[in-house]
Tab-separated table of C-alpha atoms and ligand atoms in Angstrom:
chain	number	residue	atom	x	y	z
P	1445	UNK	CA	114.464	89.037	58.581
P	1446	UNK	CA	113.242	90.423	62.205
P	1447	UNK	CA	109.191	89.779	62.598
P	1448	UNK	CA	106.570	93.002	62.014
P	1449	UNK	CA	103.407	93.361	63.630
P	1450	UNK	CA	101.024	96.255	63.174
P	1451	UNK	CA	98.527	96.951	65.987
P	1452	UNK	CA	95.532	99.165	64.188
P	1453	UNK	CA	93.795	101.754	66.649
P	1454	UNK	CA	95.818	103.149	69.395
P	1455	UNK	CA	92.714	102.956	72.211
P	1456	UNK	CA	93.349	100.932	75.164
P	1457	UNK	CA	93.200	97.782	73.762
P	1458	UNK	CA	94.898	98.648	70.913
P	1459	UNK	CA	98.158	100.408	73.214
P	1460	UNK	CA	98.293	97.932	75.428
P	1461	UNK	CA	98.883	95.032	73.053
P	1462	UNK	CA	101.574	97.645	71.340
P	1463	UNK	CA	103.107	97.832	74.401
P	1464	UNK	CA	102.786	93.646	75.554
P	1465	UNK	CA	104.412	92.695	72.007
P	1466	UNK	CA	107.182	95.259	72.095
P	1467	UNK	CA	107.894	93.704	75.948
P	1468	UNK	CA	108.147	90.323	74.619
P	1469	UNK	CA	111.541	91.639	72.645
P	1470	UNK	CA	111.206	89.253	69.514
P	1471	UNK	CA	109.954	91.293	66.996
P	1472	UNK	CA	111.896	93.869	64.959
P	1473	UNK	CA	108.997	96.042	64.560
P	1474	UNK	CA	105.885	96.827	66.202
P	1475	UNK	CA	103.657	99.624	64.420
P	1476	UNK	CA	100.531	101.235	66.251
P	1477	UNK	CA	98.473	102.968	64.236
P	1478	UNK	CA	94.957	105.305	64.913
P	1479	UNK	CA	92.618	107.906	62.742
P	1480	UNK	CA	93.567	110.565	65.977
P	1481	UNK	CA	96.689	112.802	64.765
P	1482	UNK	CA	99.777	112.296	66.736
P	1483	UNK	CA	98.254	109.516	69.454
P	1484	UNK	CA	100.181	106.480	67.985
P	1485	UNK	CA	103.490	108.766	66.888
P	1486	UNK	CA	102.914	109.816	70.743
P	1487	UNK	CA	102.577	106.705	71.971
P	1488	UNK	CA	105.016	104.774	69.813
P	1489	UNK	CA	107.943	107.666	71.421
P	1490	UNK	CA	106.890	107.033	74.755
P	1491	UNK	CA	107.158	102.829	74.240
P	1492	UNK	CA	110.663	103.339	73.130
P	1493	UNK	CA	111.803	105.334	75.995
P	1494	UNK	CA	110.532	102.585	78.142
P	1495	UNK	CA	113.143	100.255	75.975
P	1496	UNK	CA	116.263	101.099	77.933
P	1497	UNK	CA	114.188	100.121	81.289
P	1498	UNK	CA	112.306	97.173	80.156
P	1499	UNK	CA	115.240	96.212	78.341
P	1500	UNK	CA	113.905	95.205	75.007
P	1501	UNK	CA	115.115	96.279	71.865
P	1502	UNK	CA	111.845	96.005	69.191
P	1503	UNK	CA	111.315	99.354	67.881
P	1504	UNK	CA	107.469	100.781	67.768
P	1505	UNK	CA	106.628	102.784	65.162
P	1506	UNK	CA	103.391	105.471	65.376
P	1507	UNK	CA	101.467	106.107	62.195
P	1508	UNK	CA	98.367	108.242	61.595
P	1509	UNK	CA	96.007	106.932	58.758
P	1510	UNK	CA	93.400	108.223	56.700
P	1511	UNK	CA	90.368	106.304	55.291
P	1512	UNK	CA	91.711	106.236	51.888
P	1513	UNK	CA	94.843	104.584	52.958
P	1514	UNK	CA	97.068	107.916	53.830
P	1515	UNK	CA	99.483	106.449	56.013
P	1516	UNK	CA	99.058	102.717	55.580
P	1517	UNK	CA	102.640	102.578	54.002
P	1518	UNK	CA	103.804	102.403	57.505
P	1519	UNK	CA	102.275	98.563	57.531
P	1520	UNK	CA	103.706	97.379	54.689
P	1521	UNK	CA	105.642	94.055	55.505
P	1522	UNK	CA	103.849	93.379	58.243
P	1523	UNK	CA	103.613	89.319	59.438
P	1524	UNK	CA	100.445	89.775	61.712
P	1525	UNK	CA	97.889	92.852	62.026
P	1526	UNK	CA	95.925	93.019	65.062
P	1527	UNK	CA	92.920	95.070	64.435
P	1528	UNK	CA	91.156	97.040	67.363
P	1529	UNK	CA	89.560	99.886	65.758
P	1530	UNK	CA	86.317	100.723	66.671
P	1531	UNK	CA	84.091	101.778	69.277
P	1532	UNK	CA	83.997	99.885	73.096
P	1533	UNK	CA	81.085	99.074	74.747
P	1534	UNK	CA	79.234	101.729	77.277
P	1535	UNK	CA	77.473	100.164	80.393
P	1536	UNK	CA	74.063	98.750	79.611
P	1537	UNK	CA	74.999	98.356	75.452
P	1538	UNK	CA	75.682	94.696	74.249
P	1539	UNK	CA	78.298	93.888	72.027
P	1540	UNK	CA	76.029	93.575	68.857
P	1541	UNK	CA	75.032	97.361	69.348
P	1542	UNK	CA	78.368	98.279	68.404
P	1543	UNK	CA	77.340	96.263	65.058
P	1544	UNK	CA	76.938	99.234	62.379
P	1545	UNK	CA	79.383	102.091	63.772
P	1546	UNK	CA	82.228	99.414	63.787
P	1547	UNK	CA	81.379	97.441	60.820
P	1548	UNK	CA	82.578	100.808	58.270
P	1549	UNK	CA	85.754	101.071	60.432
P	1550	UNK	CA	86.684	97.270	60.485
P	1551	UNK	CA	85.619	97.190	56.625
P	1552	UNK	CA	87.883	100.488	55.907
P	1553	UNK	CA	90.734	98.844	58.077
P	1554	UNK	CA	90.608	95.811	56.406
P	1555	UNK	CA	90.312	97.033	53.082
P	1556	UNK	CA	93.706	98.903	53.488
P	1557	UNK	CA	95.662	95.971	55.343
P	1558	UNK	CA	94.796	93.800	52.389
P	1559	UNK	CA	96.254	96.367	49.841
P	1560	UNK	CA	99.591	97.428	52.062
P	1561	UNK	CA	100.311	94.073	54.112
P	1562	UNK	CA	98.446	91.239	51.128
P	1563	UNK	CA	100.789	88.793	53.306
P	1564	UNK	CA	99.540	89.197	56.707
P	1565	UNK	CA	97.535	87.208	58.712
P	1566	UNK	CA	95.100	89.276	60.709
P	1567	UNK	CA	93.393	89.345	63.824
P	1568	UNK	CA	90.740	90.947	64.827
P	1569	UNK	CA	89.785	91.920	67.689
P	1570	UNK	CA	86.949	94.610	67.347
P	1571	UNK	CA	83.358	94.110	68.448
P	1572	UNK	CA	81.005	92.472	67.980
P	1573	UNK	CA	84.284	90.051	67.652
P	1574	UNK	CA	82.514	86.937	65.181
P	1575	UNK	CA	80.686	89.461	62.996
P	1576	UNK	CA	83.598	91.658	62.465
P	1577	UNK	CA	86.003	88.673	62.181
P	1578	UNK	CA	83.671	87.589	59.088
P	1579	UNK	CA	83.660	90.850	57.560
P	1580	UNK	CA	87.722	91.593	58.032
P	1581	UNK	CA	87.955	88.090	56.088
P	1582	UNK	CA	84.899	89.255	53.052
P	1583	UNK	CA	86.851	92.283	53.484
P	1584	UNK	CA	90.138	91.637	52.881
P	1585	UNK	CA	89.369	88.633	50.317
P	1586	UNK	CA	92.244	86.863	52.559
P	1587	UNK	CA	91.965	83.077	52.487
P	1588	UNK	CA	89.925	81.865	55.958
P	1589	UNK	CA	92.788	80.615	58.282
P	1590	UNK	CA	94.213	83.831	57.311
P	1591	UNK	CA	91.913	85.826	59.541
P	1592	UNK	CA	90.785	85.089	62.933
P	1593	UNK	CA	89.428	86.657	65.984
P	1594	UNK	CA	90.013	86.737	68.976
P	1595	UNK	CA	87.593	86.183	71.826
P	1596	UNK	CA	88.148	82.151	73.361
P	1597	UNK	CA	91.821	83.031	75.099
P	1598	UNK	CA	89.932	85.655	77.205
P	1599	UNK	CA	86.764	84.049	78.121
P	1600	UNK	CA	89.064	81.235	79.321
P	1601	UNK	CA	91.186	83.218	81.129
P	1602	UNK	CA	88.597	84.843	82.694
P	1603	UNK	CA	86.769	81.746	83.670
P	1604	UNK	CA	90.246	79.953	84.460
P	1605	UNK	CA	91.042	82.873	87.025
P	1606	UNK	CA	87.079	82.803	88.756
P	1607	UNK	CA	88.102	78.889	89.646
P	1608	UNK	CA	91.490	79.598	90.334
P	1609	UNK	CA	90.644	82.325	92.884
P	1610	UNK	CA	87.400	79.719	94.179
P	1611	UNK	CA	89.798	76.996	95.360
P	1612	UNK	CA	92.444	79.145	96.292
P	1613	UNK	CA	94.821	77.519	93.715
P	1614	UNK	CA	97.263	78.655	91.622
P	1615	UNK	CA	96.355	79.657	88.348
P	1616	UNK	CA	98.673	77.531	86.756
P	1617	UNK	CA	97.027	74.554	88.129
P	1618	UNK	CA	93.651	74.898	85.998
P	1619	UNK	CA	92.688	74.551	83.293
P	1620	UNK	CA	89.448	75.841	81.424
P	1621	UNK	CA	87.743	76.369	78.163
P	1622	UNK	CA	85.148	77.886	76.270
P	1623	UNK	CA	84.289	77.565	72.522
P	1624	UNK	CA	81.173	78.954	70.929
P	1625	UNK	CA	80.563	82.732	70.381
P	1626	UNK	CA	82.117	86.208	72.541
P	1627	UNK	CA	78.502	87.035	73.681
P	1628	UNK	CA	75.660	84.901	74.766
P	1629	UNK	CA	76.100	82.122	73.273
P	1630	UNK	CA	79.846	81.485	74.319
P	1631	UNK	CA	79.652	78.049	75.278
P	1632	UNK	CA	81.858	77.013	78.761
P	1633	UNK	CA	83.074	73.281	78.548
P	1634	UNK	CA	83.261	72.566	81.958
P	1635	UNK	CA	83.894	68.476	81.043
P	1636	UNK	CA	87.264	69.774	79.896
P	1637	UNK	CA	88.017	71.777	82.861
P	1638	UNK	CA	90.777	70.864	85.284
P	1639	UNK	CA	92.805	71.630	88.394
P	1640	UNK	CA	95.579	69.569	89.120
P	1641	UNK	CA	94.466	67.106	86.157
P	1642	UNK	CA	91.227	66.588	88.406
P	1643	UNK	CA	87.944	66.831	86.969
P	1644	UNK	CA	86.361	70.673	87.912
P	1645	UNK	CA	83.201	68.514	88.755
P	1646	UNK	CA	84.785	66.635	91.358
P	1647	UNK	CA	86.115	69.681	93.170
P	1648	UNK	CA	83.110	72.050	92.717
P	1649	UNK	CA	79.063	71.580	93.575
P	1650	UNK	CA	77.658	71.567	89.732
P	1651	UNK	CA	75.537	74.596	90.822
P	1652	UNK	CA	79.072	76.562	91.872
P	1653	UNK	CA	80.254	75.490	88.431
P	1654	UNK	CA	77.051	77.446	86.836
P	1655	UNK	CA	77.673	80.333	88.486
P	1656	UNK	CA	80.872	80.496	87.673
P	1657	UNK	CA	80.286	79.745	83.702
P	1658	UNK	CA	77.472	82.803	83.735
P	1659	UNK	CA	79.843	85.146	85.401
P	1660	UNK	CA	82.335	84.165	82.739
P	1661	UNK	CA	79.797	85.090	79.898
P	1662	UNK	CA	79.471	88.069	81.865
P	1663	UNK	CA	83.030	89.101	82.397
P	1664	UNK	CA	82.995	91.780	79.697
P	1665	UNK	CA	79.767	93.701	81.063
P	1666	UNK	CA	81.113	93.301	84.598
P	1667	UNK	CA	84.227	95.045	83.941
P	1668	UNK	CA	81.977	97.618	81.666
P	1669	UNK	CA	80.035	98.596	84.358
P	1670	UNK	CA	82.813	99.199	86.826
P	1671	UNK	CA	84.803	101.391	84.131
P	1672	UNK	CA	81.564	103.266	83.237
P	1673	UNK	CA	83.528	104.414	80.476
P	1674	UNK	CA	85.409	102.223	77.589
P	1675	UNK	CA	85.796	98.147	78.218
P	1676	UNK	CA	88.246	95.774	79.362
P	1677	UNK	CA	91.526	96.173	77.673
P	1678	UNK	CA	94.635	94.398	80.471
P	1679	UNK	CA	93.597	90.526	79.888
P	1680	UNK	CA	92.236	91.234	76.349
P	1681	UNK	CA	95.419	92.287	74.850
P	1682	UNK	CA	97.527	89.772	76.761
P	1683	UNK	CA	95.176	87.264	74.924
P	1684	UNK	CA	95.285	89.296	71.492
P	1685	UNK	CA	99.515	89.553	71.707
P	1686	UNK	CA	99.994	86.017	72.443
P	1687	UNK	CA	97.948	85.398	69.825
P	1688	UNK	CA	100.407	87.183	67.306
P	1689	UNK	CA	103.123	85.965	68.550
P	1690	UNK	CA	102.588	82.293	68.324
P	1691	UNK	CA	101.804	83.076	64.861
P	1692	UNK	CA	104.954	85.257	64.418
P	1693	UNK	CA	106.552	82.180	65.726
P	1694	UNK	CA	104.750	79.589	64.225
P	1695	UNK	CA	104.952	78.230	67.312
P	1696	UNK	CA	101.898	75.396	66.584
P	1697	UNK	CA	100.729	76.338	69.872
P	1698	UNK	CA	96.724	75.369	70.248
P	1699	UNK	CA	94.512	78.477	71.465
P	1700	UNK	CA	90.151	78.424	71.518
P	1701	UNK	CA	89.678	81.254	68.589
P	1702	UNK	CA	87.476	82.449	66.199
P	1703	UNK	CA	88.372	80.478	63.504
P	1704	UNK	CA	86.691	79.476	59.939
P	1705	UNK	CA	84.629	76.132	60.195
P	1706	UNK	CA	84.478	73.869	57.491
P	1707	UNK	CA	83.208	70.497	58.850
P	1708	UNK	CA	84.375	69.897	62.485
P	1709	UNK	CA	81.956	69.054	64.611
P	1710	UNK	CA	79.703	68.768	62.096
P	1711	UNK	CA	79.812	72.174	61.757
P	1712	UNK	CA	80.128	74.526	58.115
P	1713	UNK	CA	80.647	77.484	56.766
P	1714	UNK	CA	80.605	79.948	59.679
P	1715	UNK	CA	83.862	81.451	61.754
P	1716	UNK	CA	83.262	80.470	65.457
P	1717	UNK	CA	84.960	79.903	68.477
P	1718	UNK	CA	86.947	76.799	68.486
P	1719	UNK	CA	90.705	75.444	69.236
P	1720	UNK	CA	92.308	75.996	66.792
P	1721	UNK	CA	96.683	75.375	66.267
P	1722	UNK	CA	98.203	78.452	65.299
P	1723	UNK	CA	101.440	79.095	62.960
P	1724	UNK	CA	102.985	81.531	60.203
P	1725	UNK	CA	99.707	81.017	57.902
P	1726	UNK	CA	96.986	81.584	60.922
P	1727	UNK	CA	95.294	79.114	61.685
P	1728	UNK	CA	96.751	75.588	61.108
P	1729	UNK	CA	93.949	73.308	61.421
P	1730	UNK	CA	90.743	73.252	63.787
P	1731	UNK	CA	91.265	70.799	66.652
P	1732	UNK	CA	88.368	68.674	67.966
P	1733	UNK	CA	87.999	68.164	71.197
P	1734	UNK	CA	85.579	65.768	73.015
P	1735	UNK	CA	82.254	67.412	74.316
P	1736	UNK	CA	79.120	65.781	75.474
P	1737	UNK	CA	75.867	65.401	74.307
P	1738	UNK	CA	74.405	69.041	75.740
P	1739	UNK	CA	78.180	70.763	74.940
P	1740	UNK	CA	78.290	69.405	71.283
P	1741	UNK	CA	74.288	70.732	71.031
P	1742	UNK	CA	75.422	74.169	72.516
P	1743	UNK	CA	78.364	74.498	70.408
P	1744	UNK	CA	76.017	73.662	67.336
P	1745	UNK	CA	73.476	76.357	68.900
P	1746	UNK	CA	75.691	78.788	68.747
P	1747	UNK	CA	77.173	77.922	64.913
P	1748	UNK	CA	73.637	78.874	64.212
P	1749	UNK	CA	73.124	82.162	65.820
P	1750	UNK	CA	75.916	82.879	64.832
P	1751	UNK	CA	75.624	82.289	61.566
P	1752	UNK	CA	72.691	84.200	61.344
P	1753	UNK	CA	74.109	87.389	62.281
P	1754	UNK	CA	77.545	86.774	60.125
P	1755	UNK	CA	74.933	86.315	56.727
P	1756	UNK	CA	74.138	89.992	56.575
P	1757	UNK	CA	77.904	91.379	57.468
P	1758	UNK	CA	78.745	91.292	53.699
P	1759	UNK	CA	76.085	94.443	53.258
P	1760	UNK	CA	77.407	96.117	55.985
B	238	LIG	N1	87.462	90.590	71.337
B	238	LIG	C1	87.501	90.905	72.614
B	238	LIG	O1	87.630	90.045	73.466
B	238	LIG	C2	87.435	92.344	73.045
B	238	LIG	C3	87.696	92.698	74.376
B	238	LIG	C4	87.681	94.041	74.727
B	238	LIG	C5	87.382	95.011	73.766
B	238	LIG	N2	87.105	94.624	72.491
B	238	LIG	C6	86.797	95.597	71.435
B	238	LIG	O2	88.002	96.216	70.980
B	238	LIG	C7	87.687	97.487	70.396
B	238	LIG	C8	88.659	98.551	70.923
B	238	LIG	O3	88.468	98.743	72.308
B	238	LIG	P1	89.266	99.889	73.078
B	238	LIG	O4	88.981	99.714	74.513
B	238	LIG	O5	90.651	99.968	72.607
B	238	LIG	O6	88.493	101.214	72.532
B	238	LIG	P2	89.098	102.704	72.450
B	238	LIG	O7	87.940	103.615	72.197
B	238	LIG	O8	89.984	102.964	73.614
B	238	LIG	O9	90.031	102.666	71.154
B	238	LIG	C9	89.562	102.487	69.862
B	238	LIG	C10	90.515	103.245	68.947
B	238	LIG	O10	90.187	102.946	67.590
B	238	LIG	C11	90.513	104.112	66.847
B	238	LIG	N3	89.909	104.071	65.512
B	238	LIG	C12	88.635	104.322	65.138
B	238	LIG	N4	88.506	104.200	63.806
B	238	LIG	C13	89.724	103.858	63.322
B	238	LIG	C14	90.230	103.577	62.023
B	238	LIG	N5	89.440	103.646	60.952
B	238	LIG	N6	91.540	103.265	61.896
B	238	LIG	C15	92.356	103.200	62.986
B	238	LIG	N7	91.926	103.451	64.242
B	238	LIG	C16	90.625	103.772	64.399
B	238	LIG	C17	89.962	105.225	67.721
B	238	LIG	O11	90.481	106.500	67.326
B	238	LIG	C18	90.430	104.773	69.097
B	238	LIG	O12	91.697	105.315	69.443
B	238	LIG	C19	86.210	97.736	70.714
B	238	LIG	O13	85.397	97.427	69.598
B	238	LIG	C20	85.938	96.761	71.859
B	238	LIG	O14	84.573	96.409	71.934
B	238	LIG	C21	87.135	93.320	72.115
């Protein structure tokens, strides 16, 4: 049977991953869905007139929903949900401001993807990304490597792109990574970073490097406070639709996510940003990589803050 994915909230983010998965041409279905009347059956029209030009052949479906699960039949069956409802960020705001207002969306959401797709793995997507990840999973009462967020395939793009465009290389050339959390306490690796198979460190003065690993933390806010209005939404859904379609695919394919913790690193019971192998059930396993001294400290610094916030999501 041909793959489903539902995309829930038909904002930017939430359109433009519609539209990236429906490109990619190997699922049967794509459904968009959004609490606005008519926006994802308006959308989901205008995707499949693009079909003939794009050439691909995946049908998008548009569903309105209500909070008490009007609607959510439109889901049913579906392999991976992507959830993006919720509020963006406005310039000036941090992502933990968004804490309460999207917290009762991401619980509703969640709620109803765990009573009309029990099957799915899910991944969120909606700010602040490792609190809301933590509720969707107390939420949904889905085992842990059934939800996951997504934040780590962004920050690494993003910070993959400032050293690509630094050296004047190729993207393709370099590789980056970041673990840790999507806000202050993300946590660049730059021991594990790459061009050519060269260490960054041997190409770049260490205090280039910094800069480059702060504008990285900062690559949301930047693009925040160029938009004035709404938040990054091109590179977040690439990173949110290959997501769901390694796991569509089970392709195995190894991706830093927000995954559940249980012991690696030396770290416990707390979803954080880590590489993680992907496949039909979500997340496969956590992969260690090797960090030094200060990285491992950072990563275990952020575990905590982290934690912290994710103890009080249950009450939200
Ligand atoms: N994890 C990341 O890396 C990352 C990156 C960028 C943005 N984000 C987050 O993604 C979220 C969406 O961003 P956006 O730019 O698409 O915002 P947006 O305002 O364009 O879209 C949000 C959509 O959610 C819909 N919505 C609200 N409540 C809903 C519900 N109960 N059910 C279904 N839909 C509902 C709204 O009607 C709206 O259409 C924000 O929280 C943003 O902070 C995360």
């Amino acid at each position: 049977m041909g793959k489903k994915v539902t995309v829930v909230g038909a904002g930017f983010y939430g359109s433009t991953t519609a539209q990236r998965l429906a490109e990619y041409d190997v699922f049967e279905t794509v459904v968009l869905t959004d609490i606005i009347e008519g926006k994802p059956e308006g959308l989901a029209l205008d995707l499949n007139q693009s079909r003939p030009i794009e050439g691909f052949e995946t049908k998008v479906v548009g569903a309105t929903t209500g909070p008490n699960g009007e609607g959510y039949e439109a889901i049913e069956g579906s392999d991976v949900v992507v959830i993006t409802a919720g509020l963006p960020r406005k310039p000036g705001m941090s992502r933990m401001d968004l804490l309460g207002v999207n917290a009762k969306i991401v619980r509703q959401v969640a709620e109803n993807v765990a009573k009309y797709a029990p099957n799915a793995v899910v991944v969120v997507v909606s700010n602040p990304l490792d609190e809301m990840t933590a509720l969707a999973q107390i939420a949904t009462a889905f085992p842990k490597n059934r939800v996951l967020g997504q934040a780590g395939v962004l920050d690494t793009a993003r910070f993959t792109n400032f050293v690509a465009e630094t050296l004047g290389v190729p993207v393709k050339s370099v590789k980056t990574l970041t673990l840790g959390s999507h806000g202050d306490t993300m946590v660049p690796v730059p021991s594990q970073c790459t061009v050519d198979g060269k260490p960054l460190s041997e190409l770049l003065p260490a205090e280039k490097i910094e800069e480059l690993v702060t504008r990285t933390r900062n690559g949301g806010a930047e693009v925040v406070a160029l938009l004035k209005t709404g938040s990054a939404y091109y590179a977040p859904s690439a990173a949110a639709a290959r997501m769901a379609k390694a796991i569509a695919e089970d392709s195995g394919e190894v991706w830093p996510v927000c995954a559940w913790v249980d012991g690696e690193y030396g770290i416990s019971g707390v979803y954080l940003g880590v590489l993680a192998e992907l496949g039909a059930t979500g997340v496969r396993k956590v992969v260690e990589t090797p960090l030094t001294d200060a990285e491992l400290a950072s990563l275990k610094e952020a575990a905590e803050a982290v934690r912290a916030k994710q103890a009080d999501v249950a009450d939200l």
